[in-house]
Coordinates of C-alpha atoms in Angstrom, one line a residue:
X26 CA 116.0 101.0 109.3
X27 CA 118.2 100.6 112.3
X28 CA 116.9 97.7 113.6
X29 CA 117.2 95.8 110.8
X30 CA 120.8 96.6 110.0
X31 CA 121.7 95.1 113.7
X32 CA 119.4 92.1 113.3
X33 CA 121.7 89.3 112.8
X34 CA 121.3 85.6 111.0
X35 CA 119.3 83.7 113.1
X36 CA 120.8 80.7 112.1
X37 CA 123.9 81.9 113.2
X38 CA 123.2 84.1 116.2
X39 CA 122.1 82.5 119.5
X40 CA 118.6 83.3 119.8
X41 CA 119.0 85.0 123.4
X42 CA 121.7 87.7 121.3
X43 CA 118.8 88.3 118.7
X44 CA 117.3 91.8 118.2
X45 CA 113.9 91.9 119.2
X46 CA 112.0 94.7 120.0
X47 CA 109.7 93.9 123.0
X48 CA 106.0 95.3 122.7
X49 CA 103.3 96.0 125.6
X50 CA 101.5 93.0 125.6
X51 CA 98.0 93.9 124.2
X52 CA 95.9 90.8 125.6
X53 CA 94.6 91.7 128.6
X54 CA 93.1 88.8 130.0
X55 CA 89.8 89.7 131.8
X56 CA 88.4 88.9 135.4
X57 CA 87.3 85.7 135.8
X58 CA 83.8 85.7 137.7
X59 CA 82.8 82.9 140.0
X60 CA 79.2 84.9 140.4
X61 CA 77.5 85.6 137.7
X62 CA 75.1 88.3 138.7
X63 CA 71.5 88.7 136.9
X64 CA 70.4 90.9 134.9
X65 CA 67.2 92.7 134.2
X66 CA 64.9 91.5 132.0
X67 CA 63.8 93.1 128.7
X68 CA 59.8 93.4 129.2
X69 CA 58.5 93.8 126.2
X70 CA 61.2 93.9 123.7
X71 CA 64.4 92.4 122.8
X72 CA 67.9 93.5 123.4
X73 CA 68.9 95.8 120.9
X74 CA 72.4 96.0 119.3
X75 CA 74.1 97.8 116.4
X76 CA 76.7 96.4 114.8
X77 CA 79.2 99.4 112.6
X78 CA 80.8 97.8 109.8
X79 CA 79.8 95.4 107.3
X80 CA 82.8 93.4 106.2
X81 CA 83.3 89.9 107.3
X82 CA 83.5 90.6 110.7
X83 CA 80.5 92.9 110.9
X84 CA 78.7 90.3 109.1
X85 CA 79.1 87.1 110.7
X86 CA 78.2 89.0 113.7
X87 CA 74.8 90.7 112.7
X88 CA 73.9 87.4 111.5
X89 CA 74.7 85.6 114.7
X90 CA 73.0 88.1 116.5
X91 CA 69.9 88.3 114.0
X92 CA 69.7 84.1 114.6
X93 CA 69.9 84.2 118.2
X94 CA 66.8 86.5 118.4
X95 CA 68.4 90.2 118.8
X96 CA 67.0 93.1 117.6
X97 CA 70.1 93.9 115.3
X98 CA 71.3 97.0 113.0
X99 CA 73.9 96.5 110.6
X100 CA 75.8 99.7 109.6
X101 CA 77.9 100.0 106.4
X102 CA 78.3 103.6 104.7
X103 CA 80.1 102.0 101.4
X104 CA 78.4 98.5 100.3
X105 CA 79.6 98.9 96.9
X106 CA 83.5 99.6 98.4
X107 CA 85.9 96.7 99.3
X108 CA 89.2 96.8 101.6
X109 CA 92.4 96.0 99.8
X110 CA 92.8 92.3 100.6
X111 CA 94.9 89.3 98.8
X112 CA 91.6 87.6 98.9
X113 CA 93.0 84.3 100.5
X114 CA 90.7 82.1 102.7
X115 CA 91.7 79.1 104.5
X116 CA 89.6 76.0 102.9
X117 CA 87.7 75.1 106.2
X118 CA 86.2 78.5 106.3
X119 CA 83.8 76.8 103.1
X120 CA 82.5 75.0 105.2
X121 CA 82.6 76.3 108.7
X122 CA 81.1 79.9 106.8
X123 CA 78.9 78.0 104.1
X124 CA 80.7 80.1 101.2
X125 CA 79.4 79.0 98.3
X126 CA 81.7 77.4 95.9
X127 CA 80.5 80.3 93.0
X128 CA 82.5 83.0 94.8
X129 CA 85.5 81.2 94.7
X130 CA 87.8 82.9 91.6
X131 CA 90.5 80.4 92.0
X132 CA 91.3 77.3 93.6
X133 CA 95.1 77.9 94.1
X134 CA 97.1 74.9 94.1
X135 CA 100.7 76.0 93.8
X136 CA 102.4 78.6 95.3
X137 CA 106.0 80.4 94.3
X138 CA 107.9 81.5 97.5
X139 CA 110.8 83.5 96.3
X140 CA 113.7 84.9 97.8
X141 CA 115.7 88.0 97.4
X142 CA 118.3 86.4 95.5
X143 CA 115.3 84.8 93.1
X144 CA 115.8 81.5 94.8
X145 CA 112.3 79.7 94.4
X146 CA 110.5 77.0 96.1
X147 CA 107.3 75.7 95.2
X148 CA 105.0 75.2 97.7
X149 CA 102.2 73.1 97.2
X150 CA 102.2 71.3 94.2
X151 CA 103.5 68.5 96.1
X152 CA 102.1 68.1 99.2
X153 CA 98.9 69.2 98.7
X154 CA 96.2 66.3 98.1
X155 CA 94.1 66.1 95.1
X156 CA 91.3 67.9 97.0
X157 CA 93.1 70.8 98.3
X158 CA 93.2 74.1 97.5
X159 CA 93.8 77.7 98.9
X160 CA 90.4 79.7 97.9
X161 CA 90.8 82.8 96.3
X162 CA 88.0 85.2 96.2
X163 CA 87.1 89.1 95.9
X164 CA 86.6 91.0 99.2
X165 CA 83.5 92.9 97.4
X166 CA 82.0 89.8 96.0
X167 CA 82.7 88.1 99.5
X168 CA 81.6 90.7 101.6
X169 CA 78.6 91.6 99.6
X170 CA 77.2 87.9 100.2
X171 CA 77.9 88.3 104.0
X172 CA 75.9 91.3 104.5
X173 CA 72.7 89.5 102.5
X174 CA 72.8 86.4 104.3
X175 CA 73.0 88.3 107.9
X176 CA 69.9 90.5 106.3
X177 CA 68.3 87.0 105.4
X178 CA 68.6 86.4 109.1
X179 CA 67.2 89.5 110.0
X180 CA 69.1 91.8 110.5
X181 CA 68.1 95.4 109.4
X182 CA 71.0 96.4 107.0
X183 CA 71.7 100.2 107.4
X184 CA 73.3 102.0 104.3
X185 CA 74.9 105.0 106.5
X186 CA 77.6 107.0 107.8
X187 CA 78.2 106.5 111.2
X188 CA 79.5 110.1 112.7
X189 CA 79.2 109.8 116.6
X190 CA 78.7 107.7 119.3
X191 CA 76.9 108.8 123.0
X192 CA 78.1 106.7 125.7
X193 CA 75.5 106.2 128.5
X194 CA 76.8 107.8 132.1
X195 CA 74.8 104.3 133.1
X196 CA 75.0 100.6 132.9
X197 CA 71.4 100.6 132.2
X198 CA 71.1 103.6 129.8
X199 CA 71.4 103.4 126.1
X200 CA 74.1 103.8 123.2
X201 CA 73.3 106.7 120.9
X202 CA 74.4 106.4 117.2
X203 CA 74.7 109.6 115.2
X204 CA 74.1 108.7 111.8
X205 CA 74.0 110.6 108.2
X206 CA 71.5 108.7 105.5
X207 CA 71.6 110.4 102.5
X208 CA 72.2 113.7 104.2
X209 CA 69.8 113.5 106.8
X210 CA 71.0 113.3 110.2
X211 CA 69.6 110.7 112.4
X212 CA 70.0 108.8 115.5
X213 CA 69.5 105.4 116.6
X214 CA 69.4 103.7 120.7
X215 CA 70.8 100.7 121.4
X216 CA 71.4 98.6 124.5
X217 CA 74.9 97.3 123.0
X218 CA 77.5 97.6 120.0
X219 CA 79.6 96.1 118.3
X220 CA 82.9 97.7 116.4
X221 CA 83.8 96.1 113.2
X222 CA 84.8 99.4 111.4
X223 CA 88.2 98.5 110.8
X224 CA 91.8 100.0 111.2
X225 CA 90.3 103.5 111.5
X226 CA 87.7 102.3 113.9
X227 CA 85.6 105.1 115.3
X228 CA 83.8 103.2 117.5
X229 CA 87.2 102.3 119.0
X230 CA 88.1 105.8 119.6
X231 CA 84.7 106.6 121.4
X232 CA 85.3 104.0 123.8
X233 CA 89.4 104.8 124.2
X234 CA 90.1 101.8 123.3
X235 CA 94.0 102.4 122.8
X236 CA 95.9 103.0 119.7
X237 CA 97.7 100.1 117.6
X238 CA 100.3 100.2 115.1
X239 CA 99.1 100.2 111.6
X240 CA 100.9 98.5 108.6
X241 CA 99.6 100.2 104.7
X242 CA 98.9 97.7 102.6
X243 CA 99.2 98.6 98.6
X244 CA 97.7 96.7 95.7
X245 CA 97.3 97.6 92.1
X246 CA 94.7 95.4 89.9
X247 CA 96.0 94.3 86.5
X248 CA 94.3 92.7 84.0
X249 CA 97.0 90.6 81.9
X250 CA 96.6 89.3 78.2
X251 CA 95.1 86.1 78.1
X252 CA 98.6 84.0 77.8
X253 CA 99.7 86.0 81.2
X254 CA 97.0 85.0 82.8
X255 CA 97.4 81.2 81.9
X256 CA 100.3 80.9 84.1
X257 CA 99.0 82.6 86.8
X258 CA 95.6 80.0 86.6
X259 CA 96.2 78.4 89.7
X260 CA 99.5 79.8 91.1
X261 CA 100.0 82.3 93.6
X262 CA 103.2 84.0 94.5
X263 CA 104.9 85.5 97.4
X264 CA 108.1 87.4 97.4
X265 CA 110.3 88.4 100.3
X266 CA 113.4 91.2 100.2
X267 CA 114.0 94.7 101.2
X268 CA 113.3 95.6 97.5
X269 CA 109.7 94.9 98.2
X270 CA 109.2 95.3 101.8
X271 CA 111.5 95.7 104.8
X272 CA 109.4 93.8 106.9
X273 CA 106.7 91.8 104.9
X274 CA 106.2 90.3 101.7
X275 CA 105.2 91.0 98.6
X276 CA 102.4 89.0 96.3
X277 CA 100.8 88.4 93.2
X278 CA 97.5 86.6 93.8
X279 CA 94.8 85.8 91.0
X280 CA 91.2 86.5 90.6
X281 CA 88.8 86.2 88.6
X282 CA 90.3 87.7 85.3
X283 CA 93.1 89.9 86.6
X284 CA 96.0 89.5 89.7
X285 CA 96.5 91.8 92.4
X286 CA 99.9 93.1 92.6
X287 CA 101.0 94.4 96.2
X288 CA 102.6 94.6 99.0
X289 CA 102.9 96.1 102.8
X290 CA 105.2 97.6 105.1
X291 CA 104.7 98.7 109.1
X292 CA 108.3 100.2 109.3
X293 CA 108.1 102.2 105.9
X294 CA 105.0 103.4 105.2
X295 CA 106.4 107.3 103.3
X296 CA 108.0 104.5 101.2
X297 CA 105.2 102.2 99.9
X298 CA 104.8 103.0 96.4
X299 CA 109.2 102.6 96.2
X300 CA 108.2 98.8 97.2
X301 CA 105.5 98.5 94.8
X302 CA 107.4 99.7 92.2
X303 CA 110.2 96.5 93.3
X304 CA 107.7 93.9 93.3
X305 CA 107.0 95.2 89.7
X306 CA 109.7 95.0 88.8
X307 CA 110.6 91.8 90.2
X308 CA 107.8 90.3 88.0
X309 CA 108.0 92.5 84.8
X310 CA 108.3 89.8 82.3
X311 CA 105.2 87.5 83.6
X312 CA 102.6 91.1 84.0
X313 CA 104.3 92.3 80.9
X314 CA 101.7 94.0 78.8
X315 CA 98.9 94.2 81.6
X316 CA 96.5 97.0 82.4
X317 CA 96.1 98.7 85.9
X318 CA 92.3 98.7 86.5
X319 CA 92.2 99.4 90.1
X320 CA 94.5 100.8 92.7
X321 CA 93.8 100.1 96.5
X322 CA 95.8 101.0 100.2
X323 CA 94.3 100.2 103.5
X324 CA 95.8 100.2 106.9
X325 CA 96.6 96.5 108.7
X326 CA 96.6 96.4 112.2
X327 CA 99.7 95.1 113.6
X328 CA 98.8 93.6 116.9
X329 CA 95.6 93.9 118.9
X330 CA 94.2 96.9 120.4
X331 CA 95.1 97.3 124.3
X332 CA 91.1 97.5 125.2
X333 CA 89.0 95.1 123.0
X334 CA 85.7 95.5 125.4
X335 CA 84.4 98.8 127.6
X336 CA 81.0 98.9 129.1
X337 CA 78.6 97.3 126.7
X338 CA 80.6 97.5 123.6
X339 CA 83.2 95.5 122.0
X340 CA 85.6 94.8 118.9
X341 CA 85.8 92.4 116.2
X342 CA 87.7 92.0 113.2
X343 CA 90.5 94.6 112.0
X344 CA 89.1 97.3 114.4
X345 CA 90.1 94.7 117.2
X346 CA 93.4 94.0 115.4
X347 CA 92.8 90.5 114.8
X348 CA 95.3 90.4 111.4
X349 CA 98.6 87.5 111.7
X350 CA 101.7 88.4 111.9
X351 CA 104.0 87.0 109.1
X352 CA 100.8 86.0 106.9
X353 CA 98.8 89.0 107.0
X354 CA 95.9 86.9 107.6
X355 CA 92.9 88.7 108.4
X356 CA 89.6 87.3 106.2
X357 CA 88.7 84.5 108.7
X358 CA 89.7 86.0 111.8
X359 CA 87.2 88.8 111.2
X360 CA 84.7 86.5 110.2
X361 CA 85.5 84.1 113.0
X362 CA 85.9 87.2 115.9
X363 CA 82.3 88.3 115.4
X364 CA 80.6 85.3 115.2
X365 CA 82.0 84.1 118.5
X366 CA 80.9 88.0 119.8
X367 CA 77.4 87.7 118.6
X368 CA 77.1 83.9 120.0
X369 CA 78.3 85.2 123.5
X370 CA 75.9 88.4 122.9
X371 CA 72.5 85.6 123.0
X372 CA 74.0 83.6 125.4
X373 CA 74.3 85.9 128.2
X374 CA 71.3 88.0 127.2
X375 CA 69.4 84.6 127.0
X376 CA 68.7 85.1 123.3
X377 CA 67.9 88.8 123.8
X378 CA 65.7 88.6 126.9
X379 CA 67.9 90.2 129.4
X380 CA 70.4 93.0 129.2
X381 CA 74.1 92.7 129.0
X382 CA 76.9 93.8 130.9
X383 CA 81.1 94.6 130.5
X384 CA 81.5 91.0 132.6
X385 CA 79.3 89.0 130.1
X386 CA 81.0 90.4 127.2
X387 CA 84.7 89.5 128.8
X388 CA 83.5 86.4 129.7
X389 CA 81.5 85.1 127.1
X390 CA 83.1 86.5 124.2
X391 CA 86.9 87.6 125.1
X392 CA 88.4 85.1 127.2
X393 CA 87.0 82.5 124.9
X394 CA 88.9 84.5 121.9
X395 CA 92.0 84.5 123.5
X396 CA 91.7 81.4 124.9
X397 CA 91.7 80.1 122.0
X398 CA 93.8 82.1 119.2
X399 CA 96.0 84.3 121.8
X400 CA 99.2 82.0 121.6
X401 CA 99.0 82.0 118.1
X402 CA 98.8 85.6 117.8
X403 CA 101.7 86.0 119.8
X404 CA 104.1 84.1 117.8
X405 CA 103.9 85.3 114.5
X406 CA 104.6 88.2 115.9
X407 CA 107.8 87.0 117.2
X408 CA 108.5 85.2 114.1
X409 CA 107.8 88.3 111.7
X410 CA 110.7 90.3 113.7
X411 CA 113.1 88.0 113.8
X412 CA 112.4 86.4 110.0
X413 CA 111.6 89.3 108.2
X414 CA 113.7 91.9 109.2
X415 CA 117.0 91.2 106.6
X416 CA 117.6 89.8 103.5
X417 CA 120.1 87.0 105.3
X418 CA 117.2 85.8 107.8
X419 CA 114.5 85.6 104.5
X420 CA 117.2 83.4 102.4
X421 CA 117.4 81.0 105.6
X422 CA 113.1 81.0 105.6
X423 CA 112.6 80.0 102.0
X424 CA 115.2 77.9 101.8
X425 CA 113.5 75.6 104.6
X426 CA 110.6 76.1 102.8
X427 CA 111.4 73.6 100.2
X428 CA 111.0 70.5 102.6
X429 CA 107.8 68.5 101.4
X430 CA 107.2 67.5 105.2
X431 CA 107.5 70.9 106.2
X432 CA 105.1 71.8 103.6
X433 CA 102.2 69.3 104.2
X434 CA 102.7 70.2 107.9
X435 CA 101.8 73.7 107.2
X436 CA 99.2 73.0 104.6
X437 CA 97.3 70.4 107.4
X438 CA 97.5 73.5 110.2
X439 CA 96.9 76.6 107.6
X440 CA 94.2 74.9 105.9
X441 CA 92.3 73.7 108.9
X442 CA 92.4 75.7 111.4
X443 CA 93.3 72.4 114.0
X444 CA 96.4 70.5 115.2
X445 CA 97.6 69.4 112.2
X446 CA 99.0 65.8 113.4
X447 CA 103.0 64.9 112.2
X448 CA 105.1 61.8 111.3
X449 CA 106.7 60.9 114.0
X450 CA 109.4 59.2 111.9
X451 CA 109.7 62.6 110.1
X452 CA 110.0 64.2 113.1
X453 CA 112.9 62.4 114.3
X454 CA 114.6 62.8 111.1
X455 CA 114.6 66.4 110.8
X456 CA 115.7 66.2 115.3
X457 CA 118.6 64.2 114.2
X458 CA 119.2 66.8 110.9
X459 CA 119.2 69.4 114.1
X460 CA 115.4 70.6 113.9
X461 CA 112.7 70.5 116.5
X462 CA 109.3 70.0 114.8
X463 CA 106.7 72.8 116.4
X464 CA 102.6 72.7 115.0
X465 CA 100.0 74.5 116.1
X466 CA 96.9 75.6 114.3
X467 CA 97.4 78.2 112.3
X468 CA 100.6 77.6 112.0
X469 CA 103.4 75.1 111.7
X470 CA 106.9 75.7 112.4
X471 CA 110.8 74.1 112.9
X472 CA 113.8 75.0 114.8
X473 CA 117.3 74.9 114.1
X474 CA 119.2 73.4 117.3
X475 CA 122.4 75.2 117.9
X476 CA 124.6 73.7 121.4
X477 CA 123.2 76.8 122.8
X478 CA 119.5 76.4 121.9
X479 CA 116.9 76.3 119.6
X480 CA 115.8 78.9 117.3
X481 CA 112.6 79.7 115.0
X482 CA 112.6 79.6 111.2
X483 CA 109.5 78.9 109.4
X484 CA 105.9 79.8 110.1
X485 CA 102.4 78.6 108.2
X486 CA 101.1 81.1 105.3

């Protein structure tokens, strides 16, 4: 990897002399309207509009659709299936979702963060409080609940194959959804759609919506004898190193009765079961014994996709490319991206009364997106091409890792989605050790302060 092999230490190399590959930006921030024009009402019906997909983001927004008084469909050609996913959920999304405590596996609270040269730091089992926790769940239990509750709301759940998409030649005109049910070829019109099909979205491609790069995520399911699965109760693990990944991480998170085992890579892909043979090994002597029950790979989109809304259609979730840099996190961005479409769907069709147009949806749904996660998004990119790209700049990461301050900071962000609110005391403390505090939500982060300026070296989960 030729980048990696130039990319220097960044605690040694002046951050304007580090290697960093500069990307298209993909937000395109939309037209601002001081008009709003009207639009025709919907005599005798409501608006009508599909939604492809039913993970969380497909979900969330067939059931805020269903709520707010649309005529919704709910597509999902594999109910039973599940996306490989680490199953990790930040604990406000409980609440803010109304998950029910039943489909929580585990309540992590201690995580492992270890380096290539096997130097650990626990994280967590310090500075979280007594009532803290990282939820850890199953995609298929998750997802199935989703779908129910957005049914419950009343939303007509489609078991189907979605094969083609008509786009109207008119703003008025409607969507035409080719569809296979049990072999049977059918169609479906609808005034508006949403795309929450994923990394392989077609609904994207119908609409030319761009292309994205795509990370594969890996996983094997292993169900460990019972003293195995002891220590892995309430600990998760994350491991960094070019054994594992060149430009991610690798983890062991538990479930319900068995740990997924995986890892991902962007830069690598040919090479993904090489890695997942190093994380393996890396942690022979703790899955020692265990049986592989389920093998999964999935694609991860690695930034967002150029065009996120066309005409009366727009994109939520993975087929957006709403996943984090550095964390991979991609559960309650999905599930928060299409609840905020299907809100901005009954506001500016007046809870299904009038149609919608291209404007409403940019207005309403994606300039209030990037307004408010766009900055975040942006950053852990930055930080996972500087940070992860060599074994030197991953030492430097966990190593500052180990701070308790830095690890309640991330914890108060990661956790809750908000400001998380520091110590000033702490914070001059750490100025005076030469680090700048940085928090955000979703993330927390310090600098080391070389004379010639600062640089980045820690990021939230």
């Amino acid at each position: 990897m030729a980048a990696s092999s130039q990319l220097q230490n960044p605690l040694k190399t002046p951050f304007s002399q580090l290697s960093i590959k500069q990307q298209k930006p993909c937000f395109v921030k939309p037209r601002r309207l001081s008009l709003i024009a009207a639009h025709p009402r919907l005599n005798g019906r409501k608006l009508r509009v599909a939604v492809i997909g039913g993970g969380p983001a497909g979900s969330s927004a067939a059931e805020a659709l269903a709520s707010g008084g649309i005529e919704t469909f709910l597509f999902e050609r594999s109910p039973s299936t599940a996306k490989p996913c680490g199953g990790a959920i930040p604990l406000c999304m409980l609440d803010e979702f109304s998950i029910p405590l039943h489909l929580i596996d585990r309540h992590v609270t201690k995580m492992k963060i270890i380096s290539p040269s096997n130097l650990t730091v626990d994280f967590g089992s310090k500075s979280l409080r007594t009532h803290e926790s990282i939820p850890m769940l199953r995609r298929e239990v998750l997802d199935s609940f989703l779908r129910a509750r957005a049914g419950s709301a009343g939303a007509r759940i489609i078991p189907s194959l979605v094969t083609r998409l008509e786009i109207p030649s008119s703003s008025s005109s409607p969507y035409i959804i080719h569809h296979t049910v049990n072999n049977s070829r059918q169609t479906l019109a609808v005034d508006a759609i949403i795309g929450a099909d994923g990394a392989n979205s077609k609904v994207a491609k119908s609409i030319k919506a761009g292309d994205y790069t795509c990370a594969i995520a890996f996983q094997e399911r292993i169900k460990l004898p019972d003293d195995k699965m002891e220590y892995y109760q309430n600990l998760a693990e994350m491991y960094v190193g070019d054994d594992v990944s060149p430009d991610f991480y690798a983890w062991v998170f538990p479930k319900c009765d068995h740990v997924a085992v995986g890892t991902g890579t962007v830069c690598a892909k040919q090479d993904i079961k090489l890695y997942q043979r190093g994380i393996k090994q890396r942690v022979q002597n703790k899955i020692n014994g265990g049986r592989v029950i389920k093998v999964e790979a999935h694609p991860i989109p690695e930034h967002p996709r150029p065009i996120r809304v066309r005409g009366r259609v727009a994109l939520v979730g993975d087929a957006a490319g709403y996943v984090t840099k550095c964390s991979g996190e991609g559960i309650y961005f999905a599930a928060k991206s299409g609840r905020m479409c299907g809100e901005a769907i009954v506001r500016a069709s007046e809870g299904g009364e009038s149609m919608i147009s291209e404007d409403d949806l940019k207005r309403e749904y994606l300039m209030e997106w990037d307004k408010k996660y766009v900055s975040t998004f942006r950053f852990l990119d930055l930080l996972q091409r500087v940070f992860y790209g060599s074994d030197e700049a991953r030492e430097a990461l966990v190593e500052v890792c180990g701070s308790e301050y830095v690890q309640r900071m991330t914890f108060d962000s990661y956790l809750y989605k908000k400001l998380a609110k520091g110590d000033r005391w702490e914070d001059v403390k750490m100025g005076y050790g030469g680090f700048e505090v940085v928090k955000s939500p979703s993330m927390f982060q310090y600098r080391v302060k070389p004379e010639s300026g600062s640089r980045i070296i820690n990021d939230g989960i």
